[in-house]
CSV table of C-alpha atoms in Angstrom, one decimal:
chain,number,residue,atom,x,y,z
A,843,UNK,CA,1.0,9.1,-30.1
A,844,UNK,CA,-0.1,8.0,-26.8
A,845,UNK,CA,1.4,7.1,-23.9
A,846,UNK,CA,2.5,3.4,-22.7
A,847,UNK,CA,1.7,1.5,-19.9
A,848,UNK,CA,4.9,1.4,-18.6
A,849,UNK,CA,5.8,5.3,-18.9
A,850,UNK,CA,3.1,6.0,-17.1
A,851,UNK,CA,3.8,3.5,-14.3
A,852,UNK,CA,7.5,5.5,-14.7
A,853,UNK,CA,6.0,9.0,-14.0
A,854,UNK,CA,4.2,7.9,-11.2
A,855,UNK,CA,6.8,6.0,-9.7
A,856,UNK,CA,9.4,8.8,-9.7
A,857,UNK,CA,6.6,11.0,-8.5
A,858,UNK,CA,6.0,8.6,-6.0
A,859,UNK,CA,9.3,8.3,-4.5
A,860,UNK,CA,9.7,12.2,-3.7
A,861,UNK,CA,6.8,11.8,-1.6
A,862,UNK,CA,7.5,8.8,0.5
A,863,UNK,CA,11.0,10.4,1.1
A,864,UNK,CA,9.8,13.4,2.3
A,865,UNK,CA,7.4,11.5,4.4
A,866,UNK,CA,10.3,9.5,6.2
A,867,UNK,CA,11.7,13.0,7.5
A,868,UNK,CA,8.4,14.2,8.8
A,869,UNK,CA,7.2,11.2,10.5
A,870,UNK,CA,10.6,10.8,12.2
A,871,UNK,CA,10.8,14.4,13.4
A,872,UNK,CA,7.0,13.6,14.4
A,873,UNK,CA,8.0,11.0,16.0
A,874,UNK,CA,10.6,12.8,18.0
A,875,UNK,CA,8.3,15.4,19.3
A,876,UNK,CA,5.9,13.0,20.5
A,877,UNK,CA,8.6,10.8,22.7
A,878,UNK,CA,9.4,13.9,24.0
A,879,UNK,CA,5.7,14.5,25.1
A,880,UNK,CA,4.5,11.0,26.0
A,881,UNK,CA,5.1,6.9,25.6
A,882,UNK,CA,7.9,6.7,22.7
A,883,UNK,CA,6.5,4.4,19.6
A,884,UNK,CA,9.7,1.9,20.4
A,885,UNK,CA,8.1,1.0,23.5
A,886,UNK,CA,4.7,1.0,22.4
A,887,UNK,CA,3.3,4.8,22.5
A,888,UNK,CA,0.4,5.7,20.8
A,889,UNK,CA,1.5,9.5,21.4
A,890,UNK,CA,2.6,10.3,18.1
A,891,UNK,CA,-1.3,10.3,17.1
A,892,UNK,CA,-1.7,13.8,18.7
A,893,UNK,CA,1.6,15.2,16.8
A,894,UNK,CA,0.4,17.3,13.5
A,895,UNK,CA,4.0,16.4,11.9
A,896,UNK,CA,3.3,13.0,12.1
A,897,UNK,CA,0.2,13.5,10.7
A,898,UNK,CA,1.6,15.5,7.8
A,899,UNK,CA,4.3,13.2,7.3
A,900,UNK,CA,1.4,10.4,7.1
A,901,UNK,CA,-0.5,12.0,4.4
A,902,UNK,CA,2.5,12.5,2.5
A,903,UNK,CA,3.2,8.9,2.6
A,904,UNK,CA,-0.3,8.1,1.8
A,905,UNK,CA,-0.4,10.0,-1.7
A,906,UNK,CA,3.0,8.2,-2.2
A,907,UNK,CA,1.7,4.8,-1.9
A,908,UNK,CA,-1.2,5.8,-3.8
A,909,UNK,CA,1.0,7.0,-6.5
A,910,UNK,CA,2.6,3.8,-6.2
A,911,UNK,CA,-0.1,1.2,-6.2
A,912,UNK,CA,-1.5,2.8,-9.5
A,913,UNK,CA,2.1,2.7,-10.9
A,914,UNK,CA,1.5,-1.1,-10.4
A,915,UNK,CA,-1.5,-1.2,-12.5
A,916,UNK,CA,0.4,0.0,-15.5
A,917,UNK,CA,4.1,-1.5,-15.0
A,918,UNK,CA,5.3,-4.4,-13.6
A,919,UNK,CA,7.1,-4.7,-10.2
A,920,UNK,CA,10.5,-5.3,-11.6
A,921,UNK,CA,10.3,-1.5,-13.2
A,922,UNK,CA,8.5,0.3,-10.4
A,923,UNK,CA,10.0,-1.4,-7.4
A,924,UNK,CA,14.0,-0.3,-7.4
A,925,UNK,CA,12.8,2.9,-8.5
A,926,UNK,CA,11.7,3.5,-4.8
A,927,UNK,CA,15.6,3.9,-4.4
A,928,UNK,CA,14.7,7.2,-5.7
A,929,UNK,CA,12.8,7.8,-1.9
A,930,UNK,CA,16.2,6.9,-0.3
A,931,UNK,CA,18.1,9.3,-2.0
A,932,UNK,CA,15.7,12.2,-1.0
A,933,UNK,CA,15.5,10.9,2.5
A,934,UNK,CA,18.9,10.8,2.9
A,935,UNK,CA,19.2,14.6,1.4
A,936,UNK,CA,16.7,15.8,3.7
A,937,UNK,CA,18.0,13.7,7.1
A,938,UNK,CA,21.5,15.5,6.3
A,939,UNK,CA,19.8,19.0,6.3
A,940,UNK,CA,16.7,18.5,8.7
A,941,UNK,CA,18.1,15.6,11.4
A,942,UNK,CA,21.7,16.0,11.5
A,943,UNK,CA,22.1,13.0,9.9
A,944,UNK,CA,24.8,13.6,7.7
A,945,UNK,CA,25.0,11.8,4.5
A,946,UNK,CA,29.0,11.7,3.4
A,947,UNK,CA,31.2,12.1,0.3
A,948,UNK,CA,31.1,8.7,-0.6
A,949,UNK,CA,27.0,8.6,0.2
A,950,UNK,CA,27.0,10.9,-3.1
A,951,UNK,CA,28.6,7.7,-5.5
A,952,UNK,CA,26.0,5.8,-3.7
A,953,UNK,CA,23.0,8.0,-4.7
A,954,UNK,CA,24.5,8.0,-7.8
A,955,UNK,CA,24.9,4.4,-8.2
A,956,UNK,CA,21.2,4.6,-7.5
A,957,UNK,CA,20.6,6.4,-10.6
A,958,UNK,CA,22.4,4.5,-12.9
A,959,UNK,CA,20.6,1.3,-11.5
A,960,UNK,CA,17.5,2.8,-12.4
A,961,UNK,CA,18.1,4.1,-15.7
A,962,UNK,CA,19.6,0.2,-16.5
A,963,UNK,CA,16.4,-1.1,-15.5
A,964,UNK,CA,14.2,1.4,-16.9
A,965,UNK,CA,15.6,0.5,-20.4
A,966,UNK,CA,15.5,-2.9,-20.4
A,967,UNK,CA,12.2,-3.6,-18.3
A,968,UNK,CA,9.9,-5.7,-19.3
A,969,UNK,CA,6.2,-4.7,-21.1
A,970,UNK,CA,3.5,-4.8,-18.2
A,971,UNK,CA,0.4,-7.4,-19.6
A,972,UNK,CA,-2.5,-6.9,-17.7
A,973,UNK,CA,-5.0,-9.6,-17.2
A,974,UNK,CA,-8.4,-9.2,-18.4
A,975,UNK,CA,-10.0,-10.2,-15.2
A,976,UNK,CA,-9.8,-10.2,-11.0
A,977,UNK,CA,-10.3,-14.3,-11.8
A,978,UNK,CA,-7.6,-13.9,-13.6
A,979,UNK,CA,-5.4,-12.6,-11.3
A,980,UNK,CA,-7.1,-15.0,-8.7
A,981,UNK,CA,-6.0,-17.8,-10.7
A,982,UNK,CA,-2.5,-16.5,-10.5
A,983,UNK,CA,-2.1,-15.9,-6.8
A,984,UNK,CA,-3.3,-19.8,-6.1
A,985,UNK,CA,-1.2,-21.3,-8.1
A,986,UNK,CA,1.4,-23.7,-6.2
A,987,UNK,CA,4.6,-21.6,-6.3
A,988,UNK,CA,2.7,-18.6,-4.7
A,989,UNK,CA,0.9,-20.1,-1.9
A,990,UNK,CA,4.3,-21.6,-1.0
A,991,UNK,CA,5.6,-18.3,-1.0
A,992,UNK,CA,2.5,-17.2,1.3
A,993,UNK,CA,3.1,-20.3,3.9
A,994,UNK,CA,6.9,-19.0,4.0
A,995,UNK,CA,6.2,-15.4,4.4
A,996,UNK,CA,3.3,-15.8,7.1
A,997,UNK,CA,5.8,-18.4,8.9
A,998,UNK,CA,8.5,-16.0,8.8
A,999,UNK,CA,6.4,-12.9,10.0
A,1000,UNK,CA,4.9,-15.0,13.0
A,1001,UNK,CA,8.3,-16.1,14.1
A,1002,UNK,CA,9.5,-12.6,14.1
A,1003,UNK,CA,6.6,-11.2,16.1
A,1004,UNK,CA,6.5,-13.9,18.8
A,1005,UNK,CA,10.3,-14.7,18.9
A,1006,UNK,CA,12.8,-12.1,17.8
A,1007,UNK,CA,10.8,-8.9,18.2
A,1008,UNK,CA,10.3,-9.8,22.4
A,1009,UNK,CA,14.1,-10.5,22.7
A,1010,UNK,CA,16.1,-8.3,20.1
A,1011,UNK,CA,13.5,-5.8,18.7
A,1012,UNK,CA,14.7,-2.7,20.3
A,1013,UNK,CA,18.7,-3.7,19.4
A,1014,UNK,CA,18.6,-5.1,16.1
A,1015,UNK,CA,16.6,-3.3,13.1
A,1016,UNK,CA,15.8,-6.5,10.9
A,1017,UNK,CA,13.3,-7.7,13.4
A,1018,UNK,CA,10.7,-4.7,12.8
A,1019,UNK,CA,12.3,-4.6,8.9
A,1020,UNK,CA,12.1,-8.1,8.0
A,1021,UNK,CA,8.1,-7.9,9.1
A,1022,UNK,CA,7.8,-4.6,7.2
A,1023,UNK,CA,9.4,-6.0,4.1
A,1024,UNK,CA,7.5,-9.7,4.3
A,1025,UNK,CA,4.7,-8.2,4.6
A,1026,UNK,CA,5.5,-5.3,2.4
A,1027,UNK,CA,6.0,-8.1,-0.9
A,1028,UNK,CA,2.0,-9.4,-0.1
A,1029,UNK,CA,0.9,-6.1,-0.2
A,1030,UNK,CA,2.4,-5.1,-3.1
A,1031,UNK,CA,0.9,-8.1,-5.0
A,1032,UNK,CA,-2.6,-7.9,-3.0
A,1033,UNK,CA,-2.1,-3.7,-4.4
A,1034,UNK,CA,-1.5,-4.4,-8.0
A,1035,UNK,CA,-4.6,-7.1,-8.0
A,1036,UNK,CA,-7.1,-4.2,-6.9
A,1037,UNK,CA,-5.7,-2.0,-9.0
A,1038,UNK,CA,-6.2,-4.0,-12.0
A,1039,UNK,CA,-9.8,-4.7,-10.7
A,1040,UNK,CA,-10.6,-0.9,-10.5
A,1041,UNK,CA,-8.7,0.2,-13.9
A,1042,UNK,CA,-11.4,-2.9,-15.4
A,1043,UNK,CA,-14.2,-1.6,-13.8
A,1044,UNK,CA,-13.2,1.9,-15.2
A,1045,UNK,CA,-12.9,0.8,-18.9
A,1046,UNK,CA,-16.6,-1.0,-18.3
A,1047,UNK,CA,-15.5,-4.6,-17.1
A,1048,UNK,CA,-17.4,-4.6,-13.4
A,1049,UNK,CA,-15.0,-6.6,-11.4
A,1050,UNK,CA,-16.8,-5.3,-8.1
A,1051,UNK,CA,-18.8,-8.3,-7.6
A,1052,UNK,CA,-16.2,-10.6,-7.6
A,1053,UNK,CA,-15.1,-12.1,-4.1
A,1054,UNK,CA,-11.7,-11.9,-5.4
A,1055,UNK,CA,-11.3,-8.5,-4.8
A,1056,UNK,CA,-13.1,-8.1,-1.6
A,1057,UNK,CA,-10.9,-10.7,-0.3
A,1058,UNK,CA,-7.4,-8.9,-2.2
A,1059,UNK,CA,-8.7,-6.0,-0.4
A,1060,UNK,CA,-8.4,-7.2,3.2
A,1061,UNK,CA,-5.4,-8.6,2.8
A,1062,UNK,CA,-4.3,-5.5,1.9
A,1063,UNK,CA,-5.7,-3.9,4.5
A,1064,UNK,CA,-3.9,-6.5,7.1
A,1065,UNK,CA,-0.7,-6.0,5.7
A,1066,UNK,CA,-0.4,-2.6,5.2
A,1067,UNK,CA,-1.6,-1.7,9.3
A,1068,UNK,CA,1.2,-4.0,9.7
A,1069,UNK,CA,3.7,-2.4,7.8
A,1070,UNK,CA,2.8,0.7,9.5
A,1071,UNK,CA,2.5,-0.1,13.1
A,1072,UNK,CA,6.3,-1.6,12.7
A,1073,UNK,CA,7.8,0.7,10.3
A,1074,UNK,CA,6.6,3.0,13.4
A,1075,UNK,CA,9.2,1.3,15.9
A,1076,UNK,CA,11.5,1.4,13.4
A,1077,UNK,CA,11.6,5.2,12.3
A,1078,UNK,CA,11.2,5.9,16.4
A,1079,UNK,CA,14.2,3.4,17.5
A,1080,UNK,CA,17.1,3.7,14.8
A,1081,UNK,CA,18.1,6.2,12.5
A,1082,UNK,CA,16.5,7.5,9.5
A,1083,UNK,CA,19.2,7.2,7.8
A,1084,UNK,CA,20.0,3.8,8.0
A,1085,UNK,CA,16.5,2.4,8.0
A,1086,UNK,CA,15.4,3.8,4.8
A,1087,UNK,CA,18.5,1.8,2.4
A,1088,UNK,CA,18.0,-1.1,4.4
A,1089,UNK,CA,13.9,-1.5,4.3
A,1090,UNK,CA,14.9,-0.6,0.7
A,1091,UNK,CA,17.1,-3.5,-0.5
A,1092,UNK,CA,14.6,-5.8,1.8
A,1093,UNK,CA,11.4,-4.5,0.8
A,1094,UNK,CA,12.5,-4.6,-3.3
A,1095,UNK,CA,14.2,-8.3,-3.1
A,1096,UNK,CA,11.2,-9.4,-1.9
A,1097,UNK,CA,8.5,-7.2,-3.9
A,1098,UNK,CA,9.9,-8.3,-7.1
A,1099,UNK,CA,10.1,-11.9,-5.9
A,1100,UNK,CA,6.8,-12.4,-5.0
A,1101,UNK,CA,5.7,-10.3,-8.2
A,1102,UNK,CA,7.6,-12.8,-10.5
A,1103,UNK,CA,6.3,-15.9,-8.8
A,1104,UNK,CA,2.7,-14.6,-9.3
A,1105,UNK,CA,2.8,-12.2,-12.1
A,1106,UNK,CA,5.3,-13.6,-13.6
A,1107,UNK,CA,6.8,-10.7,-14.9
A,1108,UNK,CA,10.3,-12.3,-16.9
A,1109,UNK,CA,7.7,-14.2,-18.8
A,1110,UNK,CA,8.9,-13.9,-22.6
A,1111,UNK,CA,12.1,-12.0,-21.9
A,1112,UNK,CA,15.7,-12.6,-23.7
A,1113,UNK,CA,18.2,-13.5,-21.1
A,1114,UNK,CA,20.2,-10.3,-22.1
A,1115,UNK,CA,17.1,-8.3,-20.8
A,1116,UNK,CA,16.8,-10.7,-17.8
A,1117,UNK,CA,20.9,-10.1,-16.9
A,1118,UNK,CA,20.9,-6.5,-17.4
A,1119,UNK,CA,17.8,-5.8,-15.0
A,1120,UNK,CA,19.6,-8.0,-12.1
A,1121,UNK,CA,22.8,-5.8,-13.0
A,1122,UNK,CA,20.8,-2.9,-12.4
A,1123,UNK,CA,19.2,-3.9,-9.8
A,1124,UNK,CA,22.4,-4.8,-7.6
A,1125,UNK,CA,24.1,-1.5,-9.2
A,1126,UNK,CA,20.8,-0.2,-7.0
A,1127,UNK,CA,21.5,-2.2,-4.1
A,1128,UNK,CA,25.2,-1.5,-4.0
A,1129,UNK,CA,24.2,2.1,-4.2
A,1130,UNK,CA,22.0,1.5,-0.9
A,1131,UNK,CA,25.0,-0.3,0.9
A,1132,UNK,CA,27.4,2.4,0.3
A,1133,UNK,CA,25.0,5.1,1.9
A,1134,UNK,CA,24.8,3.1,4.7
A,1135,UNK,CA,28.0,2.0,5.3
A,1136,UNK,CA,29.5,5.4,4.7
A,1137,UNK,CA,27.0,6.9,7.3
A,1138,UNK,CA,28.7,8.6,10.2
A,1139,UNK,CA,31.8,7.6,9.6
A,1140,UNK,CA,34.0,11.4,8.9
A,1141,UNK,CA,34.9,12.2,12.8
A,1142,UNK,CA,32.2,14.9,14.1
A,1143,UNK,CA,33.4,18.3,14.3
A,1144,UNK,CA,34.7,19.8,17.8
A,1145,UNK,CA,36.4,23.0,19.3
A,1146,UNK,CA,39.9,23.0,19.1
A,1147,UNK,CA,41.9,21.4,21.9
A,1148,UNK,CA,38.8,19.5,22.9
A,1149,UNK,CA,38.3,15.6,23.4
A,1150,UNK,CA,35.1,14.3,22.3
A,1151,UNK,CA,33.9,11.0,23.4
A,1152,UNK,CA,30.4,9.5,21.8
A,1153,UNK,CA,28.7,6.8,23.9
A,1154,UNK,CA,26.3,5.4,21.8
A,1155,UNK,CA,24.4,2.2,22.0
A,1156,UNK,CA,24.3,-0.1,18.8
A,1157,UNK,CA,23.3,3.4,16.6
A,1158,UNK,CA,20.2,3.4,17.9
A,1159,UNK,CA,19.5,7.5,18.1
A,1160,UNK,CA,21.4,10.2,16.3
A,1161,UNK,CA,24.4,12.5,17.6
A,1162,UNK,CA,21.8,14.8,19.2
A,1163,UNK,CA,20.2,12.1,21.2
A,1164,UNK,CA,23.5,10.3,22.6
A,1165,UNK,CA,25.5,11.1,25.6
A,1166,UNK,CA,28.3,13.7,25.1
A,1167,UNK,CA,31.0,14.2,27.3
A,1168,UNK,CA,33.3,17.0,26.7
A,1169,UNK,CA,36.7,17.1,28.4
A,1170,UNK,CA,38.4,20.9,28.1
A,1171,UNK,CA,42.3,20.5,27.6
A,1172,UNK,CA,42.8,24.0,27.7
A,1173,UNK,CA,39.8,25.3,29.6
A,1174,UNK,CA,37.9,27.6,28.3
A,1175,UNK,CA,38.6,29.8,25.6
């Protein structure tokens, strides 16, 4: 007995997610080296191209999204999309061991609220029905409902780079977040087109020489450079451990929107398995919120008889990067 399509978009998902964790903690410490060293990436540096962690945190990432895009080919974006929650949970482990970036009592219920989201929607996703051509697919991303969603999006991501990002990038995470995540949801479509293309041509169905997939390609390409040169600023301004839930919950909400516009993936569903995917999906997003809103919150540990004060400026850096003043009660001990 084989395997389905949508196991083995499950495998490589899960796989998938312990790789772009791990990537978020090496890029970041990467990206703390190199600020040290040169131009930071917040304020447009370049420097973390010469940093080997970086690099290493970038391949890691790579084979992730790799591992995800061909998850795509074989299960529908409404299965393989919250399971990136899986990435958060492993990149908040890792930030609480390797950054200091301590992930609290209650940050456990979240990761495990994760889980259970997950496992909700694992069971009730829906069967992935892949189209038997790139015209196909072609035929799908022109349709009315999508382009609208493409005006929106491109609208959206323009504003943000020419308006908010001048004025508020550096203070308020959305900005470089809500042009990751816009343009995260295009990619993820654009992903899933070429892979479908490629698994084709594989089983003897040249979809090569088709404009389509040239042109799926690029748009790709455009989007993902995008994703990274922001994600970047992100990862270099504010903490790991807030960035990753949040580019989370806005990078899935919009993935699995722009996948059901196009693909249409609810197509043919009951609305018992409709309901119980959205409960596991905010049981997965609820998860998320709890991590970051228990962040930092148990009072940092100091010498006895010691008053610490913490001047810190909208969360922007961890505890080892903010200005500590220590005032001795007792004097020295």
């Amino acid at each position: 007995m084989g395997v389905s399509d949508n196991a083995k978009g499950l495998i490589l998902a899960v796989a998938s997610s312990a790789f772009i964790g791990s990537s978020f903690i090496l890029k970041k410490k990467g990206l703390s080296r190199a600020g040290i060293a040169g131009t930071r990436a917040g304020a447009g540096g370049f420097t973390y191209l010469l940093e080997p962690l970086w690099w290493a945190g970038m391949i890691t990432m790579i084979v992730g999204e790799i591992a995800n895009c061909v998850a795509y080919v074989y299960a529908p974006a409404v299965l393989v999309t919250p399971l990136g929650a899986l990435s958060i949970i492993i990149s908040a482990i890792l930030a609480h061991f390797m950054l200091n970036e301590r992930l609290q009592r209650m940050g456990v219920v979240g990761c495990v609220s994760c889980i259970v989201g997950s496992v909700v929607i694992v069971l009730h996703a829906p069967q992935e029905r892949t189209p038997s051509s790139v015209e196909e697919v072609w035929n799908l991303a022109t349709q009315p409902a999508f382009l609208m969603y493409v005006v929106v999006t491109v609208a959206a991501v323009l504003t943000l780079v020419l308006h908010f990002e001048p004025r508020s990038g550096q203070t308020n995470m959305l900005v470089y977040l809500g042009i990751c995540s816009l343009m995260g949801s295009i990619t993820v479509v654009s992903i899933k087109a070429i892979g479908i293309a490629i698994k084709l041509t594989i089983d003897g169905i040249n979809q090569i020489t088709y404009p389509q997939t040239w042109f799926f390609l690029m748009v790709a390409g455009i989007c993902v450079i995008t994703q990274l040169i922001y994600l970047n600023k992100a990862l270099d301004t504010f903490n790991a451990t807030l960035i990753s839930p949040v580019y989370y919950v806005m990078f899935t909400t919009l993935t699995i929107v722009a996948s059901s516009i196009m693909y249409k993936d609810w197509a043919g569903q009951d609305a018992a398995s409709i309901a119980s995917e959205i409960c596991g999906f905010i049981t997965v997003l609820s998860g998320t919120i709890i991590l970051h809103s228990t962040r930092d919150q148990e009072p940092h540990p100091s010498s006895r008889g010691t008053v610490t004060w913490y001047v810190r400026s909208d969360s922007l850096k961890n505890l080892d990067e903010e200005h500590l003043l220590n005032i001795l009660e007792n004097g020295p001990q």
